[in-house]
Coordinates of C-alpha atoms in Angstrom, one line a residue:
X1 CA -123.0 -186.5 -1.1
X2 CA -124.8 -186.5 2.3
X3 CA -126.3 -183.0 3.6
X4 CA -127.0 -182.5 7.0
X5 CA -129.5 -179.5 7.9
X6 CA -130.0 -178.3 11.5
X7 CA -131.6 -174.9 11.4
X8 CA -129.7 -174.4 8.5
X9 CA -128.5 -170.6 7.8
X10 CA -130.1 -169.4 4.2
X11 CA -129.5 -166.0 2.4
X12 CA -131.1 -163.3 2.6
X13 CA -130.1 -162.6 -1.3
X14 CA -130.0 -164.9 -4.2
X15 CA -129.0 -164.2 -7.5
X16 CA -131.3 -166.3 -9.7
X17 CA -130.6 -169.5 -11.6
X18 CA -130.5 -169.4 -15.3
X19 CA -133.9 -171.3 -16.5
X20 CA -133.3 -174.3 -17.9
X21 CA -136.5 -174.2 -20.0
X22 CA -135.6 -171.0 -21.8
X23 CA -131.5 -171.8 -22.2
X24 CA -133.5 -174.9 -23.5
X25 CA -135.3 -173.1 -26.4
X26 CA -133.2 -170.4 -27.0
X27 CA -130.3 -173.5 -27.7
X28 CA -132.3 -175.4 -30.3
X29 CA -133.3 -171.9 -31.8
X30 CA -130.0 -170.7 -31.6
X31 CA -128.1 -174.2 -33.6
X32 CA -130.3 -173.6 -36.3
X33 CA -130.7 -170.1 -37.0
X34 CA -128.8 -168.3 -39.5
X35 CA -125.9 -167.1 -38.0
X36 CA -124.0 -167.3 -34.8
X37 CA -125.4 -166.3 -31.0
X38 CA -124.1 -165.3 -27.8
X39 CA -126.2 -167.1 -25.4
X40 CA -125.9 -164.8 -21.8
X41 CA -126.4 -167.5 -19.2
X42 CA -126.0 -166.6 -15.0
X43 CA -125.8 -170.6 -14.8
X44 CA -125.3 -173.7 -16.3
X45 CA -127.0 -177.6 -15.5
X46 CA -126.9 -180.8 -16.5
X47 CA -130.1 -180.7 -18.2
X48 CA -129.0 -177.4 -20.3
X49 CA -125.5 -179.1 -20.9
X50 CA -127.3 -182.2 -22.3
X51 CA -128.8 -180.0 -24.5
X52 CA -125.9 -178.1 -25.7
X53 CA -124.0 -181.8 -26.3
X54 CA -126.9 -183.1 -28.1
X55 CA -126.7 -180.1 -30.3
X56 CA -123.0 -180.6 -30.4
X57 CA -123.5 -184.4 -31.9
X58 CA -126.1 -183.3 -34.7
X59 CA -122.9 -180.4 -36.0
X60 CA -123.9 -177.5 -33.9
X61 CA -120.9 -175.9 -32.2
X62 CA -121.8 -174.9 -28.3
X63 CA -118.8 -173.1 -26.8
X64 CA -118.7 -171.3 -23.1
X65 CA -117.9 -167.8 -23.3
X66 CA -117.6 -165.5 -20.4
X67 CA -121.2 -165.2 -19.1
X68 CA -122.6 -167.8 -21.2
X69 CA -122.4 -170.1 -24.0
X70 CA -121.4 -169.3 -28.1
X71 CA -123.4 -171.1 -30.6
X72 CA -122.6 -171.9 -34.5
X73 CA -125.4 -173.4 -36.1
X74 CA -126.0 -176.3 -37.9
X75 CA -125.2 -176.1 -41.6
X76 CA -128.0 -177.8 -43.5
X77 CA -125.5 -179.5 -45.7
X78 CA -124.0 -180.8 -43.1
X79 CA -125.8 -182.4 -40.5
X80 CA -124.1 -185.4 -38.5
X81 CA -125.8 -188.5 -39.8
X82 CA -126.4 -191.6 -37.2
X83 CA -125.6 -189.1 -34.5
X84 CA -125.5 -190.3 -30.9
X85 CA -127.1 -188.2 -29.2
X86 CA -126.6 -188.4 -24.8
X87 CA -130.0 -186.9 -23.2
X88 CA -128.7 -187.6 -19.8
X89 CA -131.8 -187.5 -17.6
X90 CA -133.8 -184.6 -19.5
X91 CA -136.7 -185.3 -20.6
X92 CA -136.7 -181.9 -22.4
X93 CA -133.8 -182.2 -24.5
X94 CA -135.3 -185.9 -25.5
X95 CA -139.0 -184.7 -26.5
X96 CA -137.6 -181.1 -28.5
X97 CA -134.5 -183.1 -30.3
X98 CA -136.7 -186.2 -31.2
X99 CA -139.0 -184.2 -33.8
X100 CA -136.3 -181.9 -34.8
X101 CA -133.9 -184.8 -35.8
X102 CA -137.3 -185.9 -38.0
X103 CA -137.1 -182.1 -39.5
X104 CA -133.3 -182.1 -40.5
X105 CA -133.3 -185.9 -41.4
X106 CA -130.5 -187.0 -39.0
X107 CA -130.9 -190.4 -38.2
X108 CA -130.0 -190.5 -34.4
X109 CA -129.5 -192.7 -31.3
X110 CA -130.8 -191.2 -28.2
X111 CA -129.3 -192.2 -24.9
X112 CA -131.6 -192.1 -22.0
X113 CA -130.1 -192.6 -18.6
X114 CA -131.9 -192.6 -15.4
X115 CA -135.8 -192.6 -14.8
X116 CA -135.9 -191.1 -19.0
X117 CA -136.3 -194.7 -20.6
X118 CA -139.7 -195.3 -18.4
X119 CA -141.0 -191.8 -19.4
X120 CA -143.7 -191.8 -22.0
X121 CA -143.4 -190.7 -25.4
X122 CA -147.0 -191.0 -26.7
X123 CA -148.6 -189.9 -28.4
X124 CA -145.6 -188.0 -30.4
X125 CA -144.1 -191.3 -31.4
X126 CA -147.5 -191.7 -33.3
X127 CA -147.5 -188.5 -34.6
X128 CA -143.7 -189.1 -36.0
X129 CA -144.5 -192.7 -37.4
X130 CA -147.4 -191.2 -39.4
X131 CA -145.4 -188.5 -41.1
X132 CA -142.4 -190.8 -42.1
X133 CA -140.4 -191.6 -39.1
X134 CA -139.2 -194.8 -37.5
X135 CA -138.7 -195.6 -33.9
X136 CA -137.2 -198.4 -32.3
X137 CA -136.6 -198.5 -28.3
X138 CA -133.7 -200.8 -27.1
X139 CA -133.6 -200.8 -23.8
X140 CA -132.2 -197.5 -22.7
X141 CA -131.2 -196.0 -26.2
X142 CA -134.1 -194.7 -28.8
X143 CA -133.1 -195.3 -32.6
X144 CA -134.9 -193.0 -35.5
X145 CA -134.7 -193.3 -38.5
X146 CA -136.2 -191.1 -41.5
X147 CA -137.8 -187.9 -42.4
X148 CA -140.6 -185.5 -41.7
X149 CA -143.0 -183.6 -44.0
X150 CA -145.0 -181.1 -44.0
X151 CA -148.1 -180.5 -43.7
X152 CA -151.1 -181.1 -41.2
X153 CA -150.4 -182.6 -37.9
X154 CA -151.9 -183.2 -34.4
X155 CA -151.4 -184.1 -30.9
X156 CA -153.3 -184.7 -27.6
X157 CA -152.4 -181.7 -25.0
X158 CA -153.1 -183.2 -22.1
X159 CA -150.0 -185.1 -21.6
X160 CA -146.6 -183.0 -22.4
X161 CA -146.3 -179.7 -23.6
X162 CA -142.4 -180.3 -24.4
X163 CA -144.1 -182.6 -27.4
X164 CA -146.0 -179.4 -28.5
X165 CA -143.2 -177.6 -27.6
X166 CA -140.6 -180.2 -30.2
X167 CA -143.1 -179.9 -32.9
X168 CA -143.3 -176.2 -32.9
X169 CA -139.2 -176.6 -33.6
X170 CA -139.4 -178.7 -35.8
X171 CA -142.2 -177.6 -38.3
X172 CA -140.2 -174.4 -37.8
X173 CA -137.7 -175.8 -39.6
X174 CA -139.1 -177.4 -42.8
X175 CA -139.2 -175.7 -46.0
X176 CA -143.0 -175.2 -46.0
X177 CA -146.0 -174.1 -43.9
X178 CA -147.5 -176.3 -42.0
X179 CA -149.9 -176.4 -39.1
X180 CA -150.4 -178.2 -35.7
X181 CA -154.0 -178.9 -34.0
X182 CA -154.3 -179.4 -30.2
X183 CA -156.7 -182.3 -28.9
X184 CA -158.2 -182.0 -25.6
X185 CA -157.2 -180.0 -22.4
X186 CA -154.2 -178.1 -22.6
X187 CA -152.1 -178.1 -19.7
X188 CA -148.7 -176.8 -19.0
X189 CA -150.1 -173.6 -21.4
X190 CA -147.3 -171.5 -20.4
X191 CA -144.5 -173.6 -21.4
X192 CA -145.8 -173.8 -24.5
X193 CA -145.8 -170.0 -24.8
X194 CA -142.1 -170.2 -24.1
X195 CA -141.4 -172.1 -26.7
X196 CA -143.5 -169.4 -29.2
X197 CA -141.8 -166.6 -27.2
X198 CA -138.1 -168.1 -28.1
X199 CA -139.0 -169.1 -31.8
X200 CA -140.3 -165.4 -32.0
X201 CA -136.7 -164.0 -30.5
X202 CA -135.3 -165.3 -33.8
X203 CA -138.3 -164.2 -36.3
X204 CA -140.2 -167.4 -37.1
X205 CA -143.6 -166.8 -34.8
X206 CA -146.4 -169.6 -34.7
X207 CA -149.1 -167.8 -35.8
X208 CA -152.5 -169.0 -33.5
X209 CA -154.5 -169.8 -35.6
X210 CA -158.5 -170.9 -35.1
X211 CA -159.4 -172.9 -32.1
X212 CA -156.0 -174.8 -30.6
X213 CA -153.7 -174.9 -33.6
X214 CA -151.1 -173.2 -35.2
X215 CA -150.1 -172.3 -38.3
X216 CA -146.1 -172.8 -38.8
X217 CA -144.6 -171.1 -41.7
X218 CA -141.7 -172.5 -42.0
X219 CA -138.2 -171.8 -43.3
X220 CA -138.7 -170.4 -46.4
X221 CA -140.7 -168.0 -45.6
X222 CA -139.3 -167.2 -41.6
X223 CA -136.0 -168.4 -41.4
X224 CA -134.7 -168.3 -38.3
X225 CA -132.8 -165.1 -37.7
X226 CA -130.3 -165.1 -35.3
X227 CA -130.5 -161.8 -32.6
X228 CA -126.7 -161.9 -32.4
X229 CA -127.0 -161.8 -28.6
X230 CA -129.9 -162.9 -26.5
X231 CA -130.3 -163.1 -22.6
X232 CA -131.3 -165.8 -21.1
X233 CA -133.7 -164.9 -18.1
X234 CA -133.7 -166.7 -14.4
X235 CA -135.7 -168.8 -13.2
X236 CA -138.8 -168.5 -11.3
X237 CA -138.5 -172.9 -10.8
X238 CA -135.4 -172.9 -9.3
X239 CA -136.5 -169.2 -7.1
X240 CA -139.6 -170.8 -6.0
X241 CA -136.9 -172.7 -3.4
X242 CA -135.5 -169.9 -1.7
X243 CA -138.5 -167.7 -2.2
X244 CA -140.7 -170.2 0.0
X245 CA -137.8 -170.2 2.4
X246 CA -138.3 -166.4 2.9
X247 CA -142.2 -167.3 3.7
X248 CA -141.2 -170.0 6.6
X249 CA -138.2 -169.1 7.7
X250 CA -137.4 -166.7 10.4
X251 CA -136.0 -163.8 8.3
X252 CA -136.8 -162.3 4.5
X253 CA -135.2 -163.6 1.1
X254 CA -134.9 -161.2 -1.8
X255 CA -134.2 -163.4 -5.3
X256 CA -132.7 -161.1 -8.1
X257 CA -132.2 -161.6 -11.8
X258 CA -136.5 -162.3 -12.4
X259 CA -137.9 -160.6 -15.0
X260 CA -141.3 -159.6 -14.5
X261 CA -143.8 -160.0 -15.7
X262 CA -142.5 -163.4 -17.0
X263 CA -144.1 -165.7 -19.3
X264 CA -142.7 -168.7 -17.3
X265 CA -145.7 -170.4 -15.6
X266 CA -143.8 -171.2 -12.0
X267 CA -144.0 -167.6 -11.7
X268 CA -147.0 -168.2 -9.9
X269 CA -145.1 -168.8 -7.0
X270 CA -145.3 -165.2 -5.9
X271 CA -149.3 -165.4 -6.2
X272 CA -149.4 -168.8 -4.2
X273 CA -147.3 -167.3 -1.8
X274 CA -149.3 -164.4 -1.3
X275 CA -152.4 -166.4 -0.8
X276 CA -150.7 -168.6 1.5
X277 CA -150.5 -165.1 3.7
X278 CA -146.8 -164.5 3.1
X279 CA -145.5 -160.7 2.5
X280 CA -144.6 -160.4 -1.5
X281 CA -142.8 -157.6 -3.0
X282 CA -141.5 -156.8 -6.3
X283 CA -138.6 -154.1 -7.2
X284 CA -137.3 -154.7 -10.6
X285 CA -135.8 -157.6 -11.3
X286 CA -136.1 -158.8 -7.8
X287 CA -138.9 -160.4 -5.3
X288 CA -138.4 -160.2 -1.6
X289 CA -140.9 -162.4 0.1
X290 CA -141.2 -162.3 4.0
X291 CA -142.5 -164.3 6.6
X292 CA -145.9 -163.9 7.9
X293 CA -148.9 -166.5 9.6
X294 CA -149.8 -168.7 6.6
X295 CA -152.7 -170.5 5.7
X296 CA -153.8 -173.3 3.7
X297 CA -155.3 -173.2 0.4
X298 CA -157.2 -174.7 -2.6
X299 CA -154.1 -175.3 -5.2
X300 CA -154.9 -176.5 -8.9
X301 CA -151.5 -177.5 -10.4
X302 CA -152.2 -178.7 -13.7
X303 CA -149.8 -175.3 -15.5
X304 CA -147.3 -175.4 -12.6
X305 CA -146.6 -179.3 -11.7
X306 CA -142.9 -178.4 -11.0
X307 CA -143.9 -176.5 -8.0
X308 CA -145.9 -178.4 -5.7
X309 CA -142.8 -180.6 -4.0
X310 CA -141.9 -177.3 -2.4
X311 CA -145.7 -175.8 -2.4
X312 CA -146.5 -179.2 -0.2
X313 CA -143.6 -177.8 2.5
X314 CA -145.0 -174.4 2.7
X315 CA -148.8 -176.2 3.4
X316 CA -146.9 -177.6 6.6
X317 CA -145.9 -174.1 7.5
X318 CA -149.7 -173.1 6.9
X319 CA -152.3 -173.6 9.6
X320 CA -155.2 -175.6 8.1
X321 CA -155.7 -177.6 5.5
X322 CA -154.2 -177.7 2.0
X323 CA -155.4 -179.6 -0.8
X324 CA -153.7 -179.2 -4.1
X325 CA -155.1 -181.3 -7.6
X326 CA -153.7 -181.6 -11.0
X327 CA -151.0 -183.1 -10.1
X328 CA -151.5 -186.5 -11.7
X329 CA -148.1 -186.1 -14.3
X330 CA -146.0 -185.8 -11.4
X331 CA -145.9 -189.4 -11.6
X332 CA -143.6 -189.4 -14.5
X333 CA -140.8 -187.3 -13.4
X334 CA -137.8 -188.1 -12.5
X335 CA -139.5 -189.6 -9.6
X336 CA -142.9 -190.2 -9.0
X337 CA -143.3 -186.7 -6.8
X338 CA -146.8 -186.9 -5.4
X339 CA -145.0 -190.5 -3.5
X340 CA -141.8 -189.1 -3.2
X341 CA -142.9 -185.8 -1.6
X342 CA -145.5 -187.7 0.7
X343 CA -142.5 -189.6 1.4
X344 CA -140.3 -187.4 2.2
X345 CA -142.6 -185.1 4.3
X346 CA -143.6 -188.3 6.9
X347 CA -140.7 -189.0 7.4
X348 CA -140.2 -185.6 9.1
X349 CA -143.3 -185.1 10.3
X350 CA -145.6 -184.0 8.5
X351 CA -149.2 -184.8 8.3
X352 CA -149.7 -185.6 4.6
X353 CA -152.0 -187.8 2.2
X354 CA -151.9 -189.1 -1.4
X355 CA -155.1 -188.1 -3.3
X356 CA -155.7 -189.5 -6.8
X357 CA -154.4 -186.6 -8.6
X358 CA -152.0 -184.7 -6.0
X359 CA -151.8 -183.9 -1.9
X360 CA -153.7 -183.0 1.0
X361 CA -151.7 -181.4 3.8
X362 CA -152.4 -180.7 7.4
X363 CA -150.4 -177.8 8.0
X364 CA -149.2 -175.9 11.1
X365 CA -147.6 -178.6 13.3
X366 CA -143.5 -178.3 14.2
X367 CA -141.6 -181.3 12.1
X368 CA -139.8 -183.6 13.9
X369 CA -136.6 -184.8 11.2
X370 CA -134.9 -187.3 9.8
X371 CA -133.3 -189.0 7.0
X372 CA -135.0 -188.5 3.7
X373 CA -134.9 -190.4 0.6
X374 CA -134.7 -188.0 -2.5
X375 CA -135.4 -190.5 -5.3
X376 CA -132.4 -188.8 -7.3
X377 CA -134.8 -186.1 -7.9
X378 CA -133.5 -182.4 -7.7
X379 CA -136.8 -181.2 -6.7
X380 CA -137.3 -183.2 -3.8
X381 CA -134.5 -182.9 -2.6
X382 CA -134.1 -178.9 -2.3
X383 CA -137.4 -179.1 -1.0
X384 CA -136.1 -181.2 2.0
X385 CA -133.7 -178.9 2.3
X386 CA -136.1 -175.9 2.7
X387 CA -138.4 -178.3 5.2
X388 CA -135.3 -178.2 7.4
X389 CA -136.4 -174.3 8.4
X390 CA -138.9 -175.9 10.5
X391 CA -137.8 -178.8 12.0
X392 CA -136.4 -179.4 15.1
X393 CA -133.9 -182.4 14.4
X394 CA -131.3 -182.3 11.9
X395 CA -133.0 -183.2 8.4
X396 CA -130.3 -185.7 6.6
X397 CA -130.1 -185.5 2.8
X398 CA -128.3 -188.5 1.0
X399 CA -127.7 -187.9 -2.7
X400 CA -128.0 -184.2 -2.7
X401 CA -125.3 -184.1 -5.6
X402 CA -128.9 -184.6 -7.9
X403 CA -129.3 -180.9 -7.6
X404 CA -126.8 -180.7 -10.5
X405 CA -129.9 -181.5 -12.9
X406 CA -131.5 -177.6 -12.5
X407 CA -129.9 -176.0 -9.6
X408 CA -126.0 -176.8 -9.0
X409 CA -125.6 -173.9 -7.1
X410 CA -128.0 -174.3 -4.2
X411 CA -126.0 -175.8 -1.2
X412 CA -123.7 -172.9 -1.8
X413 CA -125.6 -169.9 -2.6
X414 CA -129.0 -170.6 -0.7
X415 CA -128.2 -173.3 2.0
X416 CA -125.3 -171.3 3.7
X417 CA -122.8 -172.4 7.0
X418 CA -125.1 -174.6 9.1
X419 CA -125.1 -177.8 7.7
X420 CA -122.4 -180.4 7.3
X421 CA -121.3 -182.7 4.5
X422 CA -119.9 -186.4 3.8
X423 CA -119.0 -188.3 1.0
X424 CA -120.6 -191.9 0.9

């Protein structure tokens, strides 16, 4: 579907978006604790249903609810062998479910559709081939075969936490202790947290142990315990949109449903925004953030990647210059965001460069419009969406339906009446 944005109208309130990284966790926790969960979910995405189905092909049972999803868990004797398992395009549900299938010894196709196939899996592919699993790419669909063990493992941090984040599952789930070493720089810390925080929920906590490792204990000894009913909080990714709209727009936005404080790294937004001059204020569960002269900054993004596409709008809105670095695995999303985002920002104006690890902006100057190309990425293209505050042409958005990945409800509950639609 085709958006078109003229001034757009935006709301002053939005009710959060359920985050897809904790409905993520709590899911896998949920499927194969020890009795059944109420999962209490605002909103639902493609990326948390491919989860859910994924689940669903390994013997889970993942049933909406009112307010959110039901969960029966796995039953150990009965695991779905050569299960096909449909990752869509989330790279989540892919690097969590691989190791875990290694765990629970269920042989497994994975479908990968979309940019997923050219992601990398390295170096947890090594790390599974040397504890007792196979791996064999075909095209788009990833075949494993075998078993896990435990015992003593380790993995380089600076490329994905979601492989941390997948091994932390599944050592959870073996019958003995075992532990896991990080190599090098960590980044992405906090999503790593998130994934402690959700094993926690249901009693089976990493212990830290010295340096970067941890010390799993496994099943026998913390079995994961189901907390009957468990709510899912919102998330500060999918905020960050409308919350930078409040800081270049012409009127406030007040996001509800947050909690705070939040383990959830993009909850940095508020702080970003703050520096950037904008007017922050927390009640509760909910952040207003108000307009106010802005100003560029010094941004490392290395623990909040998912952020800069819409970070790089409000440096436009920001006299000065911004320069944000850390940003080289943007290159391996669902598009390559440090182009797409340079892309998308020149060709409504803006005064932006590609550095060898992120952006440099030249902020402060009225955008112009035009017809953007989102690269099917959800992220780029709610971003275009929010550059259409200060433009002073329409902003066009083709394929705007890829919003359905993290955020289905955006064109109706942020973008409001000003903007028109077509079919292609």
């Amino acid at each position: 579907m085709t958006v078109t944005l003229k001034q757009p109208a935006y709301a002053r309130t939005v009710a959060a978006p359920t985050s897809k990284s904790a409905a993520h966790r709590a899911l896998i926790a949920a499927a194969f604790a020890d009795r059944e969960t109420t999962l209490l979910l605002r909103t639902s995405c493609e990326d948390i249903d491919a989860t859910a189905r994924c689940l669903t092909a390994l013997g889970a049972a993942v049933r909406p609810v009112e307010g959110g999803l039901h969960v029966i868990p796995v039953s150990p004797d009965r695991v779905q062998k050569n299960a096909v398992l449909d990752c869509g395009e989330s790279g989540s549900t892919l690097r969590f479910l691989l190791p875990v299938c290694g765990a629970i010894g269920a042989d497994a196709t994975f479908l990968r559709r979309g940019r997923l196939p050219e992601r990398p899996l390295e170096p947890l592919a090594t790390a599974l081939r040397q504890h007792g699993m196979t791996l064999t790419e075909n095209g788009a669909e990833l075949v494993t075969r075998g078993r896990i063990g435990a015992g003593d493992y380790a993995i380089a941090a600076n490329v994905s936490s979601q492989y941390i984040s997948g091994l932390l599952f599944a050592l959870s789930l073996l019958d003995a202790p075992s532990t896991l070493t990080l190599t090098g720089k960590v980044e992405s810390a906090p999503y790593i947290d998130m994934t402690v925080a959700a094993l926690s929920d249901f009693g089976a906590t990493p212990q830290k142990a010295s340096g970067c490792a941890y010390r799993v204990p496994g099943r026998e000894a913390a079995p994961l315990t189901s907390p009957g009913i468990l709510t899912v909080e919102g998330d500060f990714s999918g905020a960050a949109f409308p919350l930078a709209m409040g800081a270049i727009g012409p009127h406030p936005v007040t996001v509800t449903g947050l909690a705070l404080p939040s383990g959830q790294g993009d909850s940095e937004i508020l702080g970003l925004l703050e520096r950037f001059g904008a007017h922050v204020t927390v009640d509760g569960d909910s952040v207003t953030v108000s307009p106010a002269p802005l100003h560029g900054l010094e941004i490392d993004a290395r623990q909040i990647p998912d952020l800069v596409p819409i970070l790089a709008v409000v440096a436009t809105a920001a006299e000065g210059t911004t320069r944000i670095t850390g940003a080289e695995r943007l290159r391996l999303k669902e598009s390559d965001r440090i182009a797409s985002t340079t892309a998308f920002l020149r060709t409504v104006g803006g005064d932006i460069a590609e550095t060898p690890d992120g952006l440099s902006i030249c902020g402060g100057k009225k955008l112009h419009g035009g017809t953007v190309n989102v690269c099917g990425d959800h992220r780029i293209a709610m971003s275009a969406a929010a550059a259409a505050l200060l433009t002073n042409e329409a902003v066009v958005i083709p394929g705007s339906e890829c919003t359905q990945k993290s955020y289905p409800t955006f064109f109706e509950e942020v973008i409001l009446s000003s903007q028109e639609r077509s079919n292609p």
